[in-house]
Coordinates of C-alpha atoms in Angstrom, one line a residue:
X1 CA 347.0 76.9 122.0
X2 CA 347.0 80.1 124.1
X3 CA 346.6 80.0 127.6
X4 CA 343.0 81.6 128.0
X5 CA 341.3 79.1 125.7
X6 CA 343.6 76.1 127.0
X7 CA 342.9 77.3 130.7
X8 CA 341.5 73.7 132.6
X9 CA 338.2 75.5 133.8
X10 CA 336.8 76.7 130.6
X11 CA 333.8 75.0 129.5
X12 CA 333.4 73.4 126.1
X13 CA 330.4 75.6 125.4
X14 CA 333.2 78.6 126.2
X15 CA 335.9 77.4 124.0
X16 CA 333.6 76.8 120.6
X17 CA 332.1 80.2 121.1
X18 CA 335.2 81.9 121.2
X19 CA 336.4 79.9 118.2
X20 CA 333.8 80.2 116.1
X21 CA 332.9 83.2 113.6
X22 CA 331.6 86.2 115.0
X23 CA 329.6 88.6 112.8
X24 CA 327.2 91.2 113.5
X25 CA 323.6 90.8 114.6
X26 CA 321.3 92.6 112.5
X27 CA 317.6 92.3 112.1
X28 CA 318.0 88.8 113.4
X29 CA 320.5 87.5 111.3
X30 CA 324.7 87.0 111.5
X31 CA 326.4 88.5 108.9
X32 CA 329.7 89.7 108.0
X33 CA 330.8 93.2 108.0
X34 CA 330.0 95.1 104.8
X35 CA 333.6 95.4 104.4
X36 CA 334.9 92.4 105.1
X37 CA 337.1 93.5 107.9
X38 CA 337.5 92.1 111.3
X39 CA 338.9 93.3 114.4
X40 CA 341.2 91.2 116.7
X41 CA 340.2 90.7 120.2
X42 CA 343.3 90.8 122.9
X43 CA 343.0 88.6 126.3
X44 CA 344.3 91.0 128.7
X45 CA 345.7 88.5 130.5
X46 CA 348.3 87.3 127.9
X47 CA 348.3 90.5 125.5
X48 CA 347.4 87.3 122.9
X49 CA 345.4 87.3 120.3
X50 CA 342.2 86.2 121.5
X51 CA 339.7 86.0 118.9
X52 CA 338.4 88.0 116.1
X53 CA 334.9 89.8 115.4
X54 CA 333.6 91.6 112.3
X55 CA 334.4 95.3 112.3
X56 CA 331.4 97.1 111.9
X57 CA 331.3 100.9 110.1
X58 CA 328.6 103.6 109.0
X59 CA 327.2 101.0 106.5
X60 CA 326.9 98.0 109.3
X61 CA 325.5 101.4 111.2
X62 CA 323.0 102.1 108.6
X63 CA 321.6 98.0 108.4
X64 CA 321.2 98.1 111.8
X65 CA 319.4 101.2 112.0
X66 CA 317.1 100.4 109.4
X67 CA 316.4 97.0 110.9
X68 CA 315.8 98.8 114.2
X69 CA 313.3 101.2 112.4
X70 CA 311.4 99.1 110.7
X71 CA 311.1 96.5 113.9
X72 CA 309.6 99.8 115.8
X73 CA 307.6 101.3 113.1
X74 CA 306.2 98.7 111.0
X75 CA 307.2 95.3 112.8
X76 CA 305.2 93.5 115.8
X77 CA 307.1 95.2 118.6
X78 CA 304.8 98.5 118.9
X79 CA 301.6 95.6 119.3
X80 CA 303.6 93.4 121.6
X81 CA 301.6 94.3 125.4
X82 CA 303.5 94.8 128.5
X83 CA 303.0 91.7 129.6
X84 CA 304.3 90.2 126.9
X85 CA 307.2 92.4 127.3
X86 CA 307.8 91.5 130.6
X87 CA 307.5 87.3 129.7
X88 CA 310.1 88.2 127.1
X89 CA 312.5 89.8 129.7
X90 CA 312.0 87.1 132.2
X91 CA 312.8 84.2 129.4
X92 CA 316.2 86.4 128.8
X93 CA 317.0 86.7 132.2
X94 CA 316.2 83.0 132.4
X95 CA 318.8 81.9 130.1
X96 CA 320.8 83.8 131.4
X97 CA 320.9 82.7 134.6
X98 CA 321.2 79.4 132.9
X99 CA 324.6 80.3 130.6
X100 CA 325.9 82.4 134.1
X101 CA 329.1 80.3 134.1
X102 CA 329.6 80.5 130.3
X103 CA 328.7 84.2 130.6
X104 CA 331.4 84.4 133.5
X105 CA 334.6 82.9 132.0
X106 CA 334.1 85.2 128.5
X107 CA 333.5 88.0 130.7
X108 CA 336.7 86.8 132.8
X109 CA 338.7 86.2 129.4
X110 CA 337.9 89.1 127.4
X111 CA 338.3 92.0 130.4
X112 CA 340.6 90.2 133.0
X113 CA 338.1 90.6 135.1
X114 CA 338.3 87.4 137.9
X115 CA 336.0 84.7 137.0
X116 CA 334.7 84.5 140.8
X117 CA 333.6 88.5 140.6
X118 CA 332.6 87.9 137.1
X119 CA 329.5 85.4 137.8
X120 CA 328.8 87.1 141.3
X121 CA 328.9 90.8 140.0
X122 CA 329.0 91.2 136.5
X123 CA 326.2 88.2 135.5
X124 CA 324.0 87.5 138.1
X125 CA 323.4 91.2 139.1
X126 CA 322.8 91.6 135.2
X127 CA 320.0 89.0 135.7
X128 CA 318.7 90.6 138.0
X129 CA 318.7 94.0 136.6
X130 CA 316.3 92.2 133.9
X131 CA 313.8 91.1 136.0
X132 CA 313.7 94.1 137.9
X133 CA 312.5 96.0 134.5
X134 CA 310.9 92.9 133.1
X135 CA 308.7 93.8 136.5
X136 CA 308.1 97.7 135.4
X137 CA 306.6 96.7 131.9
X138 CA 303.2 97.0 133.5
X139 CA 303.8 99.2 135.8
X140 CA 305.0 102.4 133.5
X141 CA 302.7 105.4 132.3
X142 CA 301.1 108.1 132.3
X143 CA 298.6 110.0 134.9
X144 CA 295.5 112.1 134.9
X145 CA 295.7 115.7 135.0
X146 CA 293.1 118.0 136.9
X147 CA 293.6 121.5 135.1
X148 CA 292.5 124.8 136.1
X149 CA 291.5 126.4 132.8
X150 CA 287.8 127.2 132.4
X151 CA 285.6 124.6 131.2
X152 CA 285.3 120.9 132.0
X153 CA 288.4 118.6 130.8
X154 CA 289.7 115.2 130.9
X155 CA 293.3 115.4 130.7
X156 CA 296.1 113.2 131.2
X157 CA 299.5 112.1 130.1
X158 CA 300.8 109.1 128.4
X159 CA 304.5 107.5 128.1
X160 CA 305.3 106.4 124.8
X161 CA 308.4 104.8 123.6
X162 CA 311.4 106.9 122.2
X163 CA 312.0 104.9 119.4
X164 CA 315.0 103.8 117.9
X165 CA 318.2 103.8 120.7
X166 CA 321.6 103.5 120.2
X167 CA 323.9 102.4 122.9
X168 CA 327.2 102.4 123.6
X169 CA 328.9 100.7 125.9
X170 CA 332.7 100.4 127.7
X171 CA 335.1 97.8 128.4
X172 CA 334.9 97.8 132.2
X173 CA 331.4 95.9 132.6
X174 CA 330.9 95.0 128.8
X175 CA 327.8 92.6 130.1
X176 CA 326.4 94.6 133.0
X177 CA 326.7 97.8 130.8
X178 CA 325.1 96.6 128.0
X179 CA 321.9 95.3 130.3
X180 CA 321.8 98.6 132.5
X181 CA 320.5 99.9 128.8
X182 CA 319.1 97.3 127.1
X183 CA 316.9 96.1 130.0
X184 CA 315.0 99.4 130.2
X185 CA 315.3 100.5 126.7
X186 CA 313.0 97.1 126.0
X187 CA 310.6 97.4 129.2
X188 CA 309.8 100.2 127.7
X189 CA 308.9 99.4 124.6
X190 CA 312.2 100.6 122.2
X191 CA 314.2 98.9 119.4
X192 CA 317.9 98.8 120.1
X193 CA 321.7 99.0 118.1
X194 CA 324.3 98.1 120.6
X195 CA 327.7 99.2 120.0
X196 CA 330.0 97.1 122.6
X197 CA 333.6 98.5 123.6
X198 CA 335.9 97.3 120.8
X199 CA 338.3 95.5 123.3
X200 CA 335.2 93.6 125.1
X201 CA 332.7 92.4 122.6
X202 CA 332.4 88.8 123.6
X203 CA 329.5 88.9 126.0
X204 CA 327.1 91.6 124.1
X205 CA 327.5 88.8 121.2
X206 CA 326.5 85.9 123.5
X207 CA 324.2 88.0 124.5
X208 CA 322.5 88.9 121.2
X209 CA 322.3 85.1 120.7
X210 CA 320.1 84.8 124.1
X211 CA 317.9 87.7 123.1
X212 CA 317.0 85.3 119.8
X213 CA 316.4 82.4 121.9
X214 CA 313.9 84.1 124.4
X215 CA 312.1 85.2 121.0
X216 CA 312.4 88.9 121.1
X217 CA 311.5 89.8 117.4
X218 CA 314.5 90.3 114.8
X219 CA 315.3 93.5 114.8
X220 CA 314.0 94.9 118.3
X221 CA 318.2 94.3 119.1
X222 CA 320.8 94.6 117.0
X223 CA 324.5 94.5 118.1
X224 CA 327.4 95.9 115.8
X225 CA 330.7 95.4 117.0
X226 CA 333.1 98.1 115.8
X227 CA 335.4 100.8 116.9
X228 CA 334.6 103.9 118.3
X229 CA 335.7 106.5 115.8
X230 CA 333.8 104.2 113.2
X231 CA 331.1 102.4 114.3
X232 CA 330.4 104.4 117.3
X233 CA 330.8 107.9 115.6
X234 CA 327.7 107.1 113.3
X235 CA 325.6 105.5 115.3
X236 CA 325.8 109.2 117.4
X237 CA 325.4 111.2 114.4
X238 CA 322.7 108.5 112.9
X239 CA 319.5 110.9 111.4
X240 CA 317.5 107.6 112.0
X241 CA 318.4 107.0 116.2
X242 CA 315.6 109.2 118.5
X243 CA 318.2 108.4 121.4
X244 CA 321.4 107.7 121.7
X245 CA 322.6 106.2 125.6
X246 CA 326.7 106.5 126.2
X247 CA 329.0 105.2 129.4
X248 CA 332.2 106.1 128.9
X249 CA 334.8 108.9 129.3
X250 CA 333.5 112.4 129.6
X251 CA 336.3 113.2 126.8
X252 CA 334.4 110.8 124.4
X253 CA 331.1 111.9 125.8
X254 CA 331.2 115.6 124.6
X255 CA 332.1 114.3 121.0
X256 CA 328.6 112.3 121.6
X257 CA 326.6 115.2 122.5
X258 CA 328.2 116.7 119.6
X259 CA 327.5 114.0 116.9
X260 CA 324.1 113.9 118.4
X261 CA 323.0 118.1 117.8
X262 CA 321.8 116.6 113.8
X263 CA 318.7 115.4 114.6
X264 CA 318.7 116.9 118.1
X265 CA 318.2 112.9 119.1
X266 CA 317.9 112.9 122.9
X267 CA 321.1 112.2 125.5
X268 CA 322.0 110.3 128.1
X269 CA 325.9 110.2 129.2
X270 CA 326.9 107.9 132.7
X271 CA 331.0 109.5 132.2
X272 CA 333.8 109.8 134.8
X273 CA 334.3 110.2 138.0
X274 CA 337.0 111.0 141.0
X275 CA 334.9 110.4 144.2
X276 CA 335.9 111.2 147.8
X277 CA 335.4 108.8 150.5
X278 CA 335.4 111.4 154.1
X279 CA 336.4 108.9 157.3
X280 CA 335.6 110.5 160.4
X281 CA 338.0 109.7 163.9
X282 CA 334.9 107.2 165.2
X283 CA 335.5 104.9 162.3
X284 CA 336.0 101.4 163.2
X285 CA 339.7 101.6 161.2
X286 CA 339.9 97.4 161.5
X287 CA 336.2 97.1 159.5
X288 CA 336.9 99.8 157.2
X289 CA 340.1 99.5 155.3
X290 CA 339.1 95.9 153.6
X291 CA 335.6 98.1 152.6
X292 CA 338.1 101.1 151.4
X293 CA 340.1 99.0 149.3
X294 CA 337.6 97.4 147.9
X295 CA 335.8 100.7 146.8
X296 CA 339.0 101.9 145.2
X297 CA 340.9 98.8 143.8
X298 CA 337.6 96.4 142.8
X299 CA 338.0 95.7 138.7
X300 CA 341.6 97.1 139.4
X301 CA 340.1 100.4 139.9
X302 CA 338.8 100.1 136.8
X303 CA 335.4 101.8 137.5
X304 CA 333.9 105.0 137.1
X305 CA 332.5 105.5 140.8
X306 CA 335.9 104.2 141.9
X307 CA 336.2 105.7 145.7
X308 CA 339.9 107.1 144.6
X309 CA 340.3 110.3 147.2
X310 CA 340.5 108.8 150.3
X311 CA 340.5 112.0 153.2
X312 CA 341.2 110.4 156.9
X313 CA 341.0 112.5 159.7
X314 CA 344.6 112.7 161.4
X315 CA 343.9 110.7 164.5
X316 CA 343.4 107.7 162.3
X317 CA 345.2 108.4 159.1
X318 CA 348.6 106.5 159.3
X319 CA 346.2 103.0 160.9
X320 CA 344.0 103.0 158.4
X321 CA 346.3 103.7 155.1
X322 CA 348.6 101.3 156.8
X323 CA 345.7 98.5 157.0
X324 CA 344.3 99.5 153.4
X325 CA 347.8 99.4 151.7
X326 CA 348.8 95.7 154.2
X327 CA 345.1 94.6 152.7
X328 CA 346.0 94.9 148.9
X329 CA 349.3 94.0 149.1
X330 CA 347.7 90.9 150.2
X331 CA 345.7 90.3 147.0
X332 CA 346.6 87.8 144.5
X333 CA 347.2 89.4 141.2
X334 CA 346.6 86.6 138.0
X335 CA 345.1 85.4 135.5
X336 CA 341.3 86.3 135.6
X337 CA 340.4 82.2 135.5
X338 CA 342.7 81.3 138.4
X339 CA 340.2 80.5 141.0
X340 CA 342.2 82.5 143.9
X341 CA 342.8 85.7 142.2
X342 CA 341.8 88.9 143.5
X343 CA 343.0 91.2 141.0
X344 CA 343.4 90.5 137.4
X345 CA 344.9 92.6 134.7
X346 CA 344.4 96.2 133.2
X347 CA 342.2 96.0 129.8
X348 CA 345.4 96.8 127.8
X349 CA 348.6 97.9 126.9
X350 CA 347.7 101.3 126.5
X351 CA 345.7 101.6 129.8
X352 CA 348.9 100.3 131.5
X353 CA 351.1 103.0 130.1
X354 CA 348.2 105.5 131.1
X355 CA 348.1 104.8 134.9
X356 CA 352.2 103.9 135.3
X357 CA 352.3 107.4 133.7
X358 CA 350.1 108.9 136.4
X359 CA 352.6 107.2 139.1
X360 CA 355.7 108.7 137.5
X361 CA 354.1 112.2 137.6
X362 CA 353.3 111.5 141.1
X363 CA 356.3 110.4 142.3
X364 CA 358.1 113.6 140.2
X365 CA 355.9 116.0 142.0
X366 CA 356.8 114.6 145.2
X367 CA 354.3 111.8 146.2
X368 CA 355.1 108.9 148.3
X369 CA 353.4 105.8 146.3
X370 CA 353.4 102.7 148.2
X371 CA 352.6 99.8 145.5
X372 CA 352.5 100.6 142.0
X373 CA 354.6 98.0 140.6
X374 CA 354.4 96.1 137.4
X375 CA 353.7 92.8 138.0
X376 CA 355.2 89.2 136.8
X377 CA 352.0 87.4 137.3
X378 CA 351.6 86.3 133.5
X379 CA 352.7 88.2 130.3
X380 CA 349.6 90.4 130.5
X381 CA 349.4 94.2 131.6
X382 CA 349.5 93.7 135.5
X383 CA 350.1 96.1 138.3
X384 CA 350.1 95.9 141.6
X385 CA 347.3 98.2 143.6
X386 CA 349.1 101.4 144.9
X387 CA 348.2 103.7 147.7
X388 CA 349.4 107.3 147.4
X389 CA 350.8 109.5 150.7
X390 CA 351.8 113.2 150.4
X391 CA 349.3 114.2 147.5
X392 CA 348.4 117.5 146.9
X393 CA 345.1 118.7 145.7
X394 CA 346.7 119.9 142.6
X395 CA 348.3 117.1 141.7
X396 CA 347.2 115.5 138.4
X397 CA 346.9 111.9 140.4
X398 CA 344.4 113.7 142.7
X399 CA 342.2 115.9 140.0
X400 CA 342.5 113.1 136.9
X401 CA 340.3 109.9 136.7
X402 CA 343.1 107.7 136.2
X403 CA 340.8 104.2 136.2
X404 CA 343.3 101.9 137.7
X405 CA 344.1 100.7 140.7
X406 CA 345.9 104.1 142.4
X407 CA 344.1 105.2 145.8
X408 CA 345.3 109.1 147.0
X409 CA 345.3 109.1 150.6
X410 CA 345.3 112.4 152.4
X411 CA 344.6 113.4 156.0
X412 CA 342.1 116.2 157.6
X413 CA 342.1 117.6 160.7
X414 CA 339.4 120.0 161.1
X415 CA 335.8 118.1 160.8
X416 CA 333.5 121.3 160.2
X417 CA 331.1 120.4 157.2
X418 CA 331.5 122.9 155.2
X419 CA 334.8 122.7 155.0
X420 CA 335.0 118.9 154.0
X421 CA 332.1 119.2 151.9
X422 CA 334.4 122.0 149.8
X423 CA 337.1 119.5 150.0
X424 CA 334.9 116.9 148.4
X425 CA 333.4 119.0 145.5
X426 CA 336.7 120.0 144.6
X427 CA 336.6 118.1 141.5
X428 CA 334.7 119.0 138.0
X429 CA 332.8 115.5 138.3
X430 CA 330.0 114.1 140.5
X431 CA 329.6 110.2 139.9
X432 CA 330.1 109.1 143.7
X433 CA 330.6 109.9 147.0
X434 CA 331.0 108.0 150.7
X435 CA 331.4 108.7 154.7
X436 CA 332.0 107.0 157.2
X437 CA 331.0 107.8 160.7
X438 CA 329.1 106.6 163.6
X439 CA 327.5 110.2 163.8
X440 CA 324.0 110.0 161.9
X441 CA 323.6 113.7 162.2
X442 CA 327.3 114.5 160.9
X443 CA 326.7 111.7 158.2
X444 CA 323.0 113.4 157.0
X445 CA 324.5 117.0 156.9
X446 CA 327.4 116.3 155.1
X447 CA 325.4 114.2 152.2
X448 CA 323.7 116.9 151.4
X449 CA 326.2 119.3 151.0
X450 CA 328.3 117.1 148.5
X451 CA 327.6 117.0 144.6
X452 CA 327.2 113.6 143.9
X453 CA 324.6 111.3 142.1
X454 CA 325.2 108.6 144.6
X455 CA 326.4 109.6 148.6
X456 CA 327.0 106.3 150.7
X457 CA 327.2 105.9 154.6
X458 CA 329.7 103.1 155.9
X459 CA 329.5 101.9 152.5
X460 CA 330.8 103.1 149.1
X461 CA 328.5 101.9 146.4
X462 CA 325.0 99.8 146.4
X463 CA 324.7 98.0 143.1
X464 CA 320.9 97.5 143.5
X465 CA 318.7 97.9 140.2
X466 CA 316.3 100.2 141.9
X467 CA 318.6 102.6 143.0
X468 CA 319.0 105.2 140.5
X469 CA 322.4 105.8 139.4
X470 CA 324.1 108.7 137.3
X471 CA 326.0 111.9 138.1
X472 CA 326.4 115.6 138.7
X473 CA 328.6 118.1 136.4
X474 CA 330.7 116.0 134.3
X475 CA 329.9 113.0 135.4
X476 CA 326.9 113.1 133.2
X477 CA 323.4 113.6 132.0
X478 CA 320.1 111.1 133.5
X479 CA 320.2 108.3 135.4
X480 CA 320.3 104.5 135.0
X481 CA 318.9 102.0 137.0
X482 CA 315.6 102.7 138.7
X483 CA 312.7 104.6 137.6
X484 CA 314.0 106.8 136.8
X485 CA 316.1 104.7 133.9
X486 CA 312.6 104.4 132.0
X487 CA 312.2 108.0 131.7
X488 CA 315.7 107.8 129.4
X489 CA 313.4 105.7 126.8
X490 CA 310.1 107.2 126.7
X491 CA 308.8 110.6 125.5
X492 CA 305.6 112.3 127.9
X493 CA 302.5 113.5 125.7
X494 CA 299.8 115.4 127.1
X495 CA 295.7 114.8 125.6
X496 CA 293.5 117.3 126.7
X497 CA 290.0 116.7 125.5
X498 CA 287.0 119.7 126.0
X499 CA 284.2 117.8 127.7
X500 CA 282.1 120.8 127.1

């Protein structure tokens, strides 16, 4: 027996589920893949075979789109009242919050992820996330409208559902992902195919089997697990989806936007990022480096608002790169599922070769890379966190979202804003940003001169489901979480009526 499904901490519930069959969910029901063909499922941690899961295509596609339709067109959804909607959502989040440990160790065995951050992070803020839109089910619409044309009017606006959505969703938070769109894309009132990362699908299945339990109608969500140039390509181009929602690489994002032009279905993209984090001389070095290398190293660095240029002013540069670099090399690296590990695995073989090919390149063009090694923890693809010295701005490691656990440390020694603030928008994305300084009005001025969707003060990143999050330039298009994450699944339509 391999390690991950033999490891002493799995639950029983855990082992069957990874054991068992796993098909597609469509229209409420488990089924094969039209073709027959299934898709093997690696644990990161061991590069061993982990499990297997049908392998959807355009025809799984087309089921699940039809399913979709005719749950939002002709099925009970469109009569089901918020409040219903929002007892639906709460029941989901309830059994979720129920499976959180289950949840946790097939999040932990199918990314790498460790099991501690898995349950703390990854679940219970997903639970959360539901609740917070199970709140806005009542809560969401329109407005009246006082007009200025001649005459005497009653007009107003109402918000209507988009319809049908498809989502797709990465490897990096398969569960939290796939809630970030499925929680608002049902509070608002739309039917839902899910298209989980190939290399992650574990979760958005066990998750499909909760979403049956709380008694959402068959139908409302469907999950097809697939790969991307298959399953994912046509549920883009699909003539039947009114929306399609994407997190992933801005690479595979364009060919979205692309695939999407057919039916001119509407867009939302959360892509890549390279954020700056800006320290400022007053920083309080021995409290900050533990925050810095958390913000660039958390999920090995496998996030998109990954704080991964690191500018330090020169008074405290060589303290605090010393502290971040003697903090990570501190971490235990291991097997997701061991309870003291800090830092598990990259998602794959391929990701591994993509950021040790990033060091090379930085060490060839003259970097000095502290860290960086491959690892012996287990047969899986580890590396140890490295910090870079001696980048250059145009150096690939510097411009490039890399997505591992590589931090590019570089110093400053004038503080004028304008100057920093150029610094920091030196990059063709806009996910992230943070400062730190004891200086409010330093602080203020400079967050409004960088081109970022989220800007943090003495912190990096505030994972909290009302704060809308999304990006500038290539970074995306919308914003989840929030408000402003209902807006993504509902269409405005303005009634006038002549009174007269």
């Amino acid at each position: 027996m391999q390690r991950g499904i033999a490891h002493p901490s799995l639950s029983e519930a855990t082992r069957e589920f990874v054991r068992r069959a796993h098909g597609l969910l469509i229209d409420g029901k488990w089924s094969e893949a039209q073709s027959g063909r299934t898709l093997d499922v690696e644990d990161p941690g061991t590069a061993e075979l982990l499990t297997r899961v049908a392998a959807g295509e355009a025809a799984d596609i087309d089921r699940a789109v039809q399913a979709a339709r005719q749950a939002f067109d002709g099925g009970p959804w469109r009569r089901v009242k918020p409040a219903e909607r929002a007892r639906l959502l709460w029941k989901l989040a309830d059994l979720m919050h129920d499976h959180a440990d289950e949840l946790a160790q097939l999040e932990s065995l199918d990314n790498g992820k460790p099991v501690v951050f898995a349950r703390a992070v990854d679940v219970l803020s997903s639970v959360e996330m539901v609740r917070y839109f199970a709140g806005w089910t009542t809560k969401f619409g329109g407005e009246t409208v006082d007009v200025s044309v001649p005459g005497e009017w009653h007009a107003y606006t109402t918000r209507e559902p988009i319809g049908v959505v498809g989502q797709i969703v990465p490897w990096n938070y398969p569960l939290g992902m796939a809630v970030w769109k499925i929680a608002p894309a049902l509070a608002a009132g739309c039917t839902i195919v899910l298209k989980p990362a190939e290399q992650t699908p574990l979760t958005a299945l066990r998750l499909g089997e909760l979403v049956l339990e709380a008694g959402i109608p068959p139908g409302v969500v469907n999950v097809v697990t697939g790969y991307g140039e298959t399953a994912g390509a046509a549920l883009a181009a699909h003539p039947q989806v009114d929306k399609i929602a994407f997190t992933g690489s801005t690479e595979v994002g364009k060919l979205v936007v692309q695939a999407a032009l057919g039916n001119m279905k509407r867009v939302s993209l959360e892509l890549g990022g390279k954020s700056p984090v800006i320290v400022f001389p007053d920083t309080d070095v021995a409290k900050a480096a533990p925050a810095l290398a958390r913000a660039a190293f958390f999920n090995t660095g496998q996030v998109c608002s990954a704080g991964t240029r690191l500018y330090v002013h020169e008074r405290i540069y060589d303290e605090l790169v010393e502290q971040v670099y003697t903090e990570v090399a501190g971490w235990r690296i291991g097997y997701g599922l061991d309870a003291d590990t800090k830092m598990g695995p990259l998602i794959s073989a391929e990701q591994h070769a993509r950021v040790t090919g990033f060091l090379e390149a930085a060490r060839a063009d003259g970097a000095t890379v502290l860290g960086g090694a491959p690892s012996d923890a287990t047969r899986g693809h580890f590396i140890t966190p490295a910090v870079l010295k001696d980048t250059l701005p145009t150096m690939s490691v510097v411009r490039e979202e890399i997505f591992g656990p590589v931090l590019c440390a570089m110093s400053f020694r004038d503080s004028e804003i304008e100057r920093l603030a150029a610094i920091a928008n030196d990059t063709n994305y806009g996910l992230a940003a943070s400062i730190r300084t004891r200086d409010l009005s330093v602080a203020h001025k400079l967050a409004r001169r960088i081109k970022a969707g989220s800007v943090g003060v003495n912190v990096h990143s505030v994972p909290d489901p009302a704060l809308p999050f999304g990006g500038f330039r290539q970074s995306g298009w919308g914003r989840e979480r929030g408000r402003e994450a209902l807006e993504l699944y509902t269409e405005v339509k303005s009634v006038a009526i002549n009174l007269d």
